[in-house]
Amino acid sequence: VGSSPGHKTDRTPSVAVKIFSAGSAGCVADLVTFPLDTAKVRLQVQGESGLSPKGQRAGHRYRGVFGTIYTLVKAEGPASLYSGLVAGLHRQTCFASVRIGLYDSMKELYSGGTQHAGILPRLLAGCTTGAMAVAFAQPTDVVKVRFQAQSRLPESSAKRYSGTLEAYRTIARDEGLRGLWKGCLPNVARNAIVNCSELVTYDIIKELILKYGLMTDNMPCHFTAGFAAGFCTTVVASPVDVVKTRYMNSVPGQYSSAVHCALTMQFKEGPTAFYKGFMPSFLRLGSWNIVMFVSFEQIKRLVVRLQRSCEASPGPA
């Protein structure tokens, strides 16, 4: 993810620039891909108690990515696709900033400051920043998932939460502070996997593309590496992601732990339950990674150019 030596016009961005760029790029990517994420969550929670064996809720079922989006728009209105967006942006502001913005610093720390880090320092860096990010952003993730999962059909039961801040307050009041960090352990596991798959894949593929001169360090290179990172991440992280979504969306007492949630899914729905919502996950993670990494690289360069022009400007006489 770090700056490439082949790009001569930009100096190495500071840690602060990387943190700001990562948080901003994460928000941009969420704005673009949030409907796909909502479809993924709705598909993942099908099969829980309260749904029919065929996955029906309130007289309808979700079929496929675009079928789910169509059903949501038709039954609940276009706004349902962005339910939980505010919490999602809260999440990216602190989550992406830490896990992506600090990746290069951690990679340098684990590699002893060498220019070309091996695979192990990259994996350790991904695990470290992923776990750190969860510690900051878990409450926002819980609220986001619950907003996306709740049904807003007129004939359904009352909404669990009417607004983002009200959701934080309600969860803290009814479930305690532990409720805001519900699913923290499976989320740590998920984000260690996601970070390693996403950042390390992007880092290595981008490095190889530049090393062999296949592309220059510009948008086509960032697009290609981001797409590959999204695919690898989806394949590896989907089972943990489904368990995380189910567990965080569950009512108190439904599951005693994330392991209990996973075992319940295995016994009641079979192994295919762990890959529910795989296609929206891939569409979402693939597109999210492309938008995020392209935005991240461009925002970094823009901020560095602004810094350079400010430094070059003559001071007041």
Short mmCIF file of C-alpha atoms in Angstrom, two decimals, residues 114-301:
data_model
loop_
_atom_site.label_atom_id
_atom_site.label_comp_id
_atom_site.label_asym_id
_atom_site.label_seq_id
_atom_site.Cartn_x
_atom_site.Cartn_y
_atom_site.Cartn_z
CA THR A 114 13.96 -2.53 5.25
CA GLN A 115 12.62 -1.20 1.94
CA HIS A 116 11.30 -4.55 0.64
CA ALA A 117 9.42 -6.41 3.38
CA GLY A 118 8.84 -10.16 3.20
CA ILE A 119 5.46 -11.87 3.43
CA LEU A 120 5.59 -12.42 7.22
CA PRO A 121 5.99 -8.73 8.19
CA ARG A 122 3.12 -7.87 5.83
CA LEU A 123 0.86 -10.52 7.38
CA LEU A 124 1.74 -9.40 10.91
CA ALA A 125 1.10 -5.78 9.96
CA GLY A 126 -2.31 -6.68 8.52
CA CYS A 127 -3.30 -8.66 11.64
CA THR A 128 -2.12 -5.90 13.98
CA THR A 129 -3.88 -2.97 12.30
CA GLY A 130 -7.04 -5.03 11.77
CA ALA A 131 -7.26 -5.87 15.48
CA MET A 132 -6.47 -2.28 16.48
CA ALA A 133 -9.23 -0.97 14.22
CA VAL A 134 -11.85 -3.28 15.77
CA ALA A 135 -11.05 -1.90 19.22
CA PHE A 136 -11.99 1.59 17.97
CA ALA A 137 -14.84 0.85 15.59
CA GLN A 138 -16.80 -2.14 16.93
CA PRO A 139 -19.80 -0.12 18.26
CA THR A 140 -20.26 1.54 14.86
CA ASP A 141 -20.14 -1.87 13.16
CA VAL A 142 -22.82 -3.30 15.50
CA VAL A 143 -25.15 -0.36 14.81
CA LYS A 144 -24.53 -0.50 11.05
CA VAL A 145 -25.33 -4.22 10.82
CA ARG A 146 -28.51 -3.89 12.88
CA PHE A 147 -29.78 -0.99 10.78
CA GLN A 148 -29.12 -2.92 7.56
CA ALA A 149 -30.80 -6.07 8.87
CA GLN A 150 -33.94 -4.52 10.34
CA SER A 151 -37.06 -4.72 8.22
CA ARG A 152 -39.00 -1.54 7.52
CA LEU A 153 -42.09 -3.11 5.97
CA PRO A 154 -45.37 -1.57 7.19
CA GLU A 155 -46.75 -4.97 8.16
CA SER A 156 -43.65 -6.03 10.03
CA SER A 157 -42.98 -5.51 13.71
CA ALA A 158 -41.82 -2.12 14.93
CA LYS A 159 -38.34 -0.99 13.97
CA ARG A 160 -35.67 -1.74 16.55
CA TYR A 161 -34.07 1.70 16.13
CA SER A 162 -35.30 4.97 14.66
CA GLY A 163 -31.94 6.72 14.37
CA THR A 164 -28.21 6.18 14.67
CA LEU A 165 -27.63 7.97 17.99
CA GLU A 166 -30.79 6.41 19.41
CA ALA A 167 -29.41 2.99 18.44
CA TYR A 168 -26.17 3.62 20.37
CA ARG A 169 -28.16 4.72 23.42
CA THR A 170 -30.66 1.85 23.23
CA ILE A 171 -28.00 -0.85 22.88
CA ALA A 172 -25.96 0.61 25.76
CA ARG A 173 -29.10 0.87 27.95
CA ASP A 174 -30.62 -2.55 27.17
CA GLU A 175 -27.50 -4.65 26.67
CA GLY A 176 -24.83 -2.66 28.49
CA LEU A 177 -21.52 -1.54 27.08
CA ARG A 178 -20.84 -5.17 26.18
CA GLY A 179 -23.70 -4.92 23.71
CA LEU A 180 -21.83 -2.26 21.74
CA TRP A 181 -18.84 -4.58 21.51
CA LYS A 182 -20.99 -7.63 20.71
CA GLY A 183 -19.22 -9.93 18.28
CA CYS A 184 -15.88 -8.29 18.96
CA LEU A 185 -13.91 -11.57 18.94
CA PRO A 186 -15.34 -12.86 15.63
CA ASN A 187 -14.83 -9.36 14.24
CA VAL A 188 -11.19 -9.41 15.33
CA ALA A 189 -10.81 -12.76 13.58
CA ARG A 190 -12.60 -11.48 10.49
CA ASN A 191 -10.57 -8.31 10.26
CA ALA A 192 -7.28 -10.09 10.79
CA ILE A 193 -8.23 -12.28 7.80
CA VAL A 194 -9.65 -9.39 5.77
CA ASN A 195 -6.67 -7.14 6.41
CA CYS A 196 -4.16 -9.85 5.55
CA SER A 197 -6.05 -10.84 2.40
CA GLU A 198 -6.91 -7.32 1.31
CA LEU A 199 -3.84 -5.23 2.11
CA VAL A 200 -1.20 -7.90 1.57
CA THR A 201 -2.73 -9.00 -1.75
CA TYR A 202 -2.97 -5.39 -2.94
CA ASP A 203 0.54 -4.63 -1.72
CA ILE A 204 2.14 -7.66 -3.42
CA ILE A 205 0.23 -7.46 -6.70
CA LYS A 206 0.86 -3.74 -7.06
CA GLU A 207 4.55 -4.30 -6.32
CA LEU A 208 4.81 -7.11 -8.92
CA ILE A 209 2.97 -5.07 -11.57
CA LEU A 210 5.42 -2.21 -11.10
CA LYS A 211 8.46 -4.48 -10.79
CA TYR A 212 7.83 -6.15 -14.15
CA GLY A 213 6.73 -2.93 -15.85
CA LEU A 214 3.24 -4.22 -16.71
CA MET A 215 1.68 -0.86 -15.77
CA THR A 216 2.76 2.46 -14.35
CA ASP A 217 1.83 3.50 -10.81
CA ASN A 218 -1.52 4.98 -11.80
CA MET A 219 -5.24 4.17 -11.86
CA PRO A 220 -5.14 1.00 -14.05
CA CYS A 221 -2.56 -0.52 -11.71
CA HIS A 222 -4.56 0.45 -8.61
CA PHE A 223 -7.78 -0.85 -10.22
CA THR A 224 -6.24 -4.26 -11.05
CA ALA A 225 -4.61 -4.74 -7.66
CA GLY A 226 -7.80 -3.61 -5.86
CA PHE A 227 -9.97 -6.07 -7.80
CA ALA A 228 -7.63 -8.97 -7.02
CA ALA A 229 -7.58 -7.97 -3.35
CA GLY A 230 -11.39 -7.94 -3.23
CA PHE A 231 -11.71 -11.42 -4.76
CA CYS A 232 -9.11 -13.04 -2.49
CA THR A 233 -10.64 -11.41 0.57
CA THR A 234 -14.16 -12.62 -0.24
CA VAL A 235 -13.10 -16.25 -0.69
CA VAL A 236 -11.18 -16.31 2.59
CA ALA A 237 -13.38 -14.14 4.81
CA SER A 238 -16.98 -15.05 3.86
CA PRO A 239 -17.56 -17.75 6.53
CA VAL A 240 -16.32 -15.50 9.35
CA ASP A 241 -18.28 -12.57 7.92
CA VAL A 242 -21.58 -14.50 7.95
CA VAL A 243 -21.06 -15.62 11.56
CA LYS A 244 -20.14 -12.05 12.56
CA THR A 245 -23.28 -10.64 10.90
CA ARG A 246 -25.60 -13.25 12.42
CA TYR A 247 -24.13 -12.86 15.90
CA MET A 248 -24.12 -9.05 15.98
CA ASN A 249 -27.70 -8.92 14.65
CA SER A 250 -29.01 -11.50 17.15
CA VAL A 251 -31.32 -10.61 20.03
CA PRO A 252 -29.98 -11.13 23.58
CA GLY A 253 -29.91 -14.83 24.47
CA GLN A 254 -30.25 -16.15 20.92
CA TYR A 255 -26.62 -17.25 20.80
CA SER A 256 -24.34 -17.73 23.81
CA SER A 257 -21.21 -17.01 21.76
CA ALA A 258 -19.92 -16.66 18.21
CA VAL A 259 -18.90 -20.34 18.30
CA HIS A 260 -22.46 -21.29 19.33
CA CYS A 261 -23.76 -19.17 16.44
CA ALA A 262 -21.46 -21.00 13.98
CA LEU A 263 -22.44 -24.44 15.33
CA THR A 264 -26.15 -23.57 15.15
CA MET A 265 -25.74 -22.52 11.51
CA GLN A 266 -23.87 -25.75 10.72
CA PHE A 267 -26.47 -28.04 12.33
CA LYS A 268 -29.61 -26.20 11.17
CA GLU A 269 -28.62 -24.94 7.72
CA GLY A 270 -25.55 -26.89 6.68
CA PRO A 271 -22.12 -25.72 5.47
CA THR A 272 -23.55 -23.68 2.58
CA ALA A 273 -24.93 -21.22 5.17
CA PHE A 274 -21.39 -19.94 5.69
CA TYR A 275 -21.29 -18.72 2.10
CA LYS A 276 -24.72 -17.09 2.08
CA GLY A 277 -24.47 -13.76 0.35
CA PHE A 278 -21.18 -14.74 -1.35
CA MET A 279 -21.99 -12.99 -4.63
CA PRO A 280 -23.00 -9.68 -3.01
CA SER A 281 -19.95 -10.03 -0.77
CA PHE A 282 -17.74 -10.39 -3.83
CA LEU A 283 -19.46 -7.61 -5.73
CA ARG A 284 -19.28 -5.41 -2.68
CA LEU A 285 -15.70 -6.22 -1.63
CA GLY A 286 -14.43 -6.17 -5.20
CA SER A 287 -16.02 -2.81 -5.97
CA TRP A 288 -15.24 -1.47 -2.48
CA ASN A 289 -11.56 -2.34 -2.82
CA ILE A 290 -11.34 -0.81 -6.28
CA VAL A 291 -13.02 2.44 -5.21
CA MET A 292 -11.17 2.59 -1.90
CA PHE A 293 -7.64 1.89 -3.20
CA VAL A 294 -8.01 4.15 -6.24
CA SER A 295 -9.40 6.92 -3.98
CA PHE A 296 -6.72 6.26 -1.35
CA GLU A 297 -3.86 6.62 -3.84
CA GLN A 298 -5.36 9.74 -5.43
CA ILE A 299 -6.20 11.45 -2.11
CA LYS A 300 -2.69 10.73 -0.82
CA ARG A 301 -1.15 12.34 -3.91
#
